[in-house]
mmCIF file of C-alpha atoms in Angstrom:
data_model
loop_
_atom_site.group_PDB
_atom_site.id
_atom_site.type_symbol
_atom_site.label_atom_id
_atom_site.label_comp_id
_atom_site.label_asym_id
_atom_site.label_seq_id
_atom_site.Cartn_x
_atom_site.Cartn_y
_atom_site.Cartn_z
ATOM 1 C CA UNK A 1 0.145 15.908 -17.374
ATOM 2 C CA UNK A 2 0.747 17.016 -13.843
ATOM 3 C CA UNK A 3 3.511 16.050 -11.484
ATOM 4 C CA UNK A 4 3.406 16.077 -7.715
ATOM 5 C CA UNK A 5 5.844 15.571 -4.884
ATOM 6 C CA UNK A 6 4.702 13.698 -1.791
ATOM 7 C CA UNK A 7 6.146 11.460 0.900
ATOM 8 C CA UNK A 8 4.770 8.368 2.607
ATOM 9 C CA UNK A 9 5.861 6.250 5.518
ATOM 10 C CA UNK A 10 7.372 3.169 3.879
ATOM 11 C CA UNK A 11 5.912 0.797 6.492
ATOM 12 C CA UNK A 12 2.417 2.220 6.995
ATOM 13 C CA UNK A 13 1.768 3.793 3.568
ATOM 14 C CA UNK A 14 0.364 6.899 5.290
ATOM 15 C CA UNK A 15 1.201 10.345 3.931
ATOM 16 C CA UNK A 16 4.035 12.224 5.646
ATOM 17 C CA UNK A 17 3.750 16.006 5.637
ATOM 18 C CA UNK A 18 7.120 17.005 7.037
ATOM 19 C CA UNK A 19 8.386 20.375 5.731
ATOM 20 C CA UNK A 20 11.966 19.141 6.313
ATOM 21 C CA UNK A 21 11.610 16.675 3.435
ATOM 22 C CA UNK A 22 8.954 18.277 1.214
ATOM 23 C CA UNK A 23 8.933 21.568 -0.672
ATOM 24 C CA UNK A 24 6.835 24.403 0.767
ATOM 25 C CA UNK A 25 4.220 24.064 -1.997
ATOM 26 C CA UNK A 26 3.635 20.317 -1.469
ATOM 27 C CA UNK A 27 -0.013 19.384 -0.951
ATOM 28 C CA UNK A 28 -0.665 17.879 2.469
ATOM 29 C CA UNK A 29 -1.870 14.272 2.213
ATOM 30 C CA UNK A 30 -3.416 12.190 4.972
ATOM 31 C CA UNK A 31 -4.285 8.502 4.965
ATOM 32 C CA UNK A 32 -2.934 5.882 2.566
ATOM 33 C CA UNK A 33 -1.460 7.464 -0.530
ATOM 34 C CA UNK A 34 0.057 4.916 -2.911
ATOM 35 C CA UNK A 35 0.223 1.614 -1.012
ATOM 36 C CA UNK A 36 -1.179 -0.220 1.996
ATOM 37 C CA UNK A 37 0.930 -1.008 5.075
ATOM 38 C CA UNK A 38 3.103 -4.081 5.372
ATOM 39 C CA UNK A 39 1.007 -6.722 7.130
ATOM 40 C CA UNK A 40 -2.313 -5.104 6.161
ATOM 41 C CA UNK A 41 -5.301 -6.218 8.205
ATOM 42 C CA UNK A 42 -8.856 -7.128 7.231
ATOM 43 C CA UNK A 43 -10.265 -3.764 8.324
ATOM 44 C CA UNK A 44 -11.138 -0.336 6.965
ATOM 45 C CA UNK A 45 -8.379 2.239 6.357
ATOM 46 C CA UNK A 46 -8.256 5.971 5.718
ATOM 47 C CA UNK A 47 -7.333 6.650 2.080
ATOM 48 C CA UNK A 48 -6.256 9.884 0.394
ATOM 49 C CA UNK A 49 -8.427 10.926 -2.558
ATOM 50 C CA UNK A 50 -6.467 13.379 -4.709
ATOM 51 C CA UNK A 51 -9.358 14.874 -6.673
ATOM 52 C CA UNK A 52 -11.447 15.777 -3.639
ATOM 53 C CA UNK A 53 -8.311 16.549 -1.567
ATOM 54 C CA UNK A 54 -9.639 14.677 1.443
ATOM 55 C CA UNK A 55 -9.337 11.495 3.448
ATOM 56 C CA UNK A 56 -12.045 8.929 2.707
ATOM 57 C CA UNK A 57 -12.765 5.403 3.933
ATOM 58 C CA UNK A 58 -11.280 2.410 2.135
ATOM 59 C CA UNK A 59 -13.666 -0.339 3.206
ATOM 60 C CA UNK A 60 -12.472 -3.921 3.495
ATOM 61 C CA UNK A 61 -14.961 -6.141 1.649
ATOM 62 C CA UNK A 62 -13.275 -9.550 1.353
ATOM 63 C CA UNK A 63 -10.490 -11.569 -0.221
ATOM 64 C CA UNK A 64 -9.878 -12.703 -3.782
ATOM 65 C CA UNK A 65 -7.301 -14.981 -5.370
ATOM 66 C CA UNK A 66 -5.608 -13.257 -8.304
ATOM 67 C CA UNK A 67 -3.249 -15.523 -10.264
ATOM 68 C CA UNK A 68 -2.425 -17.580 -7.162
ATOM 69 C CA UNK A 69 -1.963 -14.581 -4.871
ATOM 70 C CA UNK A 70 -4.486 -13.991 -2.092
ATOM 71 C CA UNK A 71 -5.474 -10.320 -2.076
ATOM 72 C CA UNK A 72 -7.625 -8.146 0.152
ATOM 73 C CA UNK A 73 -10.371 -6.241 -1.630
ATOM 74 C CA UNK A 74 -11.215 -2.654 -0.647
ATOM 75 C CA UNK A 75 -13.740 -0.191 -2.031
ATOM 76 C CA UNK A 76 -13.353 3.586 -1.890
ATOM 77 C CA UNK A 77 -16.459 5.680 -2.530
ATOM 78 C CA UNK A 78 -16.596 9.448 -3.017
ATOM 79 C CA UNK A 79 -20.022 10.999 -3.542
ATOM 80 C CA UNK A 80 -20.622 14.480 -4.987
ATOM 81 C CA UNK A 81 -17.360 16.042 -3.805
ATOM 82 C CA UNK A 82 -16.920 19.662 -4.927
ATOM 83 C CA UNK A 83 -13.965 20.054 -7.297
ATOM 84 C CA UNK A 84 -12.734 22.330 -10.042
ATOM 85 C CA UNK A 85 -13.498 20.377 -13.219
ATOM 86 C CA UNK A 86 -11.396 22.706 -15.360
ATOM 87 C CA UNK A 87 -9.733 26.037 -14.684
ATOM 88 C CA UNK A 88 -12.458 28.209 -13.156
ATOM 89 C CA UNK A 89 -15.220 25.616 -13.728
ATOM 90 C CA UNK A 90 -16.699 24.316 -10.471
ATOM 91 C CA UNK A 91 -18.436 20.977 -10.359
ATOM 92 C CA UNK A 92 -18.953 17.718 -8.523
ATOM 93 C CA UNK A 93 -17.028 14.482 -8.620
ATOM 94 C CA UNK A 94 -18.131 10.951 -7.680
ATOM 95 C CA UNK A 95 -15.984 7.842 -7.772
ATOM 96 C CA UNK A 96 -16.041 4.179 -6.831
ATOM 97 C CA UNK A 97 -12.637 2.482 -6.718
ATOM 98 C CA UNK A 98 -12.088 -1.212 -6.192
ATOM 99 C CA UNK A 99 -8.563 -1.941 -5.024
ATOM 100 C CA UNK A 100 -7.002 -5.384 -4.522
ATOM 101 C CA UNK A 101 -3.855 -5.374 -2.385
ATOM 102 C CA UNK A 102 -1.317 -7.918 -1.240
ATOM 103 C CA UNK A 103 -1.579 -7.952 2.578
ATOM 104 C CA UNK A 104 2.073 -8.911 3.165
ATOM 105 C CA UNK A 105 3.729 -6.124 1.139
ATOM 106 C CA UNK A 106 0.874 -3.615 0.881
ATOM 107 C CA UNK A 107 1.323 -3.492 -2.902
ATOM 108 C CA UNK A 108 -1.661 -2.632 -5.059
ATOM 109 C CA UNK A 109 -2.207 -5.597 -7.373
ATOM 110 C CA UNK A 110 -5.298 -4.501 -9.271
ATOM 111 C CA UNK A 111 -7.395 -1.338 -9.330
ATOM 112 C CA UNK A 112 -10.547 -0.302 -11.177
ATOM 113 C CA UNK A 113 -12.466 2.956 -10.984
ATOM 114 C CA UNK A 114 -15.798 4.326 -12.145
ATOM 115 C CA UNK A 115 -15.720 8.117 -12.054
ATOM 116 C CA UNK A 116 -18.217 10.838 -12.933
ATOM 117 C CA UNK A 117 -17.733 14.592 -13.089
ATOM 118 C CA UNK A 118 -20.596 17.041 -13.566
ATOM 119 C CA UNK A 119 -20.950 20.815 -13.550
ATOM 120 C CA UNK A 120 -22.767 22.526 -10.682
ATOM 121 C CA UNK A 121 -25.997 22.429 -12.723
ATOM 122 C CA UNK A 122 -25.649 18.634 -13.208
ATOM 123 C CA UNK A 123 -24.436 18.646 -16.813
ATOM 124 C CA UNK A 124 -22.149 15.637 -17.394
ATOM 125 C CA UNK A 125 -18.514 16.386 -18.223
ATOM 126 C CA UNK A 126 -16.830 12.989 -17.775
ATOM 127 C CA UNK A 127 -18.084 9.445 -17.268
ATOM 128 C CA UNK A 128 -15.087 7.131 -16.967
ATOM 129 C CA UNK A 129 -14.656 3.417 -16.296
ATOM 130 C CA UNK A 130 -10.983 2.469 -16.208
ATOM 131 C CA UNK A 131 -8.495 0.170 -14.535
ATOM 132 C CA UNK A 132 -5.322 -1.833 -14.824
ATOM 133 C CA UNK A 133 -4.834 -4.106 -17.819
ATOM 134 C CA UNK A 134 -4.456 -7.873 -17.463
ATOM 135 C CA UNK A 135 -0.772 -7.429 -18.323
ATOM 136 C CA UNK A 136 -0.280 -4.867 -15.545
ATOM 137 C CA UNK A 137 -2.024 -7.138 -13.046
ATOM 138 C CA UNK A 138 0.108 -10.142 -14.092
ATOM 139 C CA UNK A 139 3.261 -8.041 -13.739
ATOM 140 C CA UNK A 140 2.140 -6.785 -10.308
ATOM 141 C CA UNK A 141 1.476 -10.366 -9.151
ATOM 142 C CA UNK A 142 4.897 -11.552 -10.380
ATOM 143 C CA UNK A 143 6.700 -8.596 -8.775
ATOM 144 C CA UNK A 144 4.827 -9.081 -5.511
ATOM 145 C CA UNK A 145 5.600 -12.810 -5.376
ATOM 146 C CA UNK A 146 9.306 -11.941 -5.823
ATOM 147 C CA UNK A 147 9.040 -9.303 -3.079
ATOM 148 C CA UNK A 148 7.385 -11.816 -0.739
ATOM 149 C CA UNK A 149 10.324 -14.202 -1.313
ATOM 150 C CA UNK A 150 12.724 -11.371 -0.400
ATOM 151 C CA UNK A 151 10.682 -10.528 2.712
ATOM 152 C CA UNK A 152 10.692 -14.199 3.748
ATOM 153 C CA UNK A 153 14.464 -14.316 3.265
ATOM 154 C CA UNK A 154 15.058 -11.230 5.407
ATOM 155 C CA UNK A 155 12.406 -11.918 8.044
ATOM 156 C CA UNK A 156 12.655 -15.703 8.407
ATOM 157 C CA UNK A 157 15.474 -17.523 6.602
ATOM 158 C CA UNK A 158 18.384 -15.238 7.518
ATOM 159 C CA UNK A 159 17.391 -14.888 11.213
ATOM 160 C CA UNK A 160 16.943 -18.677 11.580
ATOM 161 C CA UNK A 161 20.246 -19.382 9.814
ATOM 162 C CA UNK A 162 21.934 -16.735 11.981
ATOM 163 C CA UNK A 163 20.532 -18.333 15.128
ATOM 164 C CA UNK A 164 21.728 -21.805 14.091
ATOM 165 C CA UNK A 165 25.215 -20.572 13.173
ATOM 166 C CA UNK A 166 25.360 -18.564 16.414
ATOM 167 C CA UNK A 167 24.386 -21.589 18.520
ATOM 168 C CA UNK A 168 26.969 -23.772 16.771
ATOM 169 C CA UNK A 169 29.636 -21.117 17.382
ATOM 170 C CA UNK A 170 28.587 -20.827 21.043
ATOM 171 C CA UNK A 171 28.752 -24.597 21.575
ATOM 172 C CA UNK A 172 32.100 -24.786 19.776
ATOM 173 C CA UNK A 173 33.423 -21.941 21.946
ATOM 174 C CA UNK A 174 32.270 -23.679 25.113
ATOM 175 C CA UNK A 175 33.886 -26.947 24.013
ATOM 176 C CA UNK A 176 37.158 -25.247 23.084
ATOM 177 C CA UNK A 177 37.154 -23.316 26.355
ATOM 178 C CA UNK A 178 36.392 -26.493 28.310
ATOM 179 C CA UNK A 179 39.167 -28.530 26.630
ATOM 180 C CA UNK A 180 41.721 -25.857 27.526
ATOM 181 C CA UNK A 181 40.991 -26.198 31.240
ATOM 182 C CA UNK A 182 42.647 -29.541 31.889
ATOM 183 C CA UNK A 183 44.456 -29.646 35.187
ATOM 184 C CA UNK A 184 48.228 -30.182 35.469
ATOM 185 C CA UNK A 185 49.337 -32.442 38.285
#
């Protein structure tokens, strides 16, 4: 297993390559790395593909309801990208990912991938078809629904309640101020 250190902008999901916050040997990443932006749009995005070490297009292809949550569906295609299949073994890599995201939070709800790796002479090395389990998807949907409730609280409920309380306090202050200004004759 490998480990990697990277940074992303928490609002946009785009890779951040700032040497002030990353070690000198960190791999530069561009495009979306591990989530979509808050308030994702129905449009194509640039997406970071780790194996080919390049930015590729994540194409918006529609919406899909997953367990009562409307998601945006994106496909990411990589065709015959040169990679090192194993130490010192050059080859080519092709992949088709289907990614379903929640547009409000940018969370990835479901992801599937078909991936092929071949040597330079075309000999197959790997032919994979993998994705998230039903349990993972159900957990992602539940977590995202909870996160949407928290976002609604912070972005709608608290500001509206604050406005109402502020207006009541303002009116009360005006009334108190006005009652103190009675004239003495």
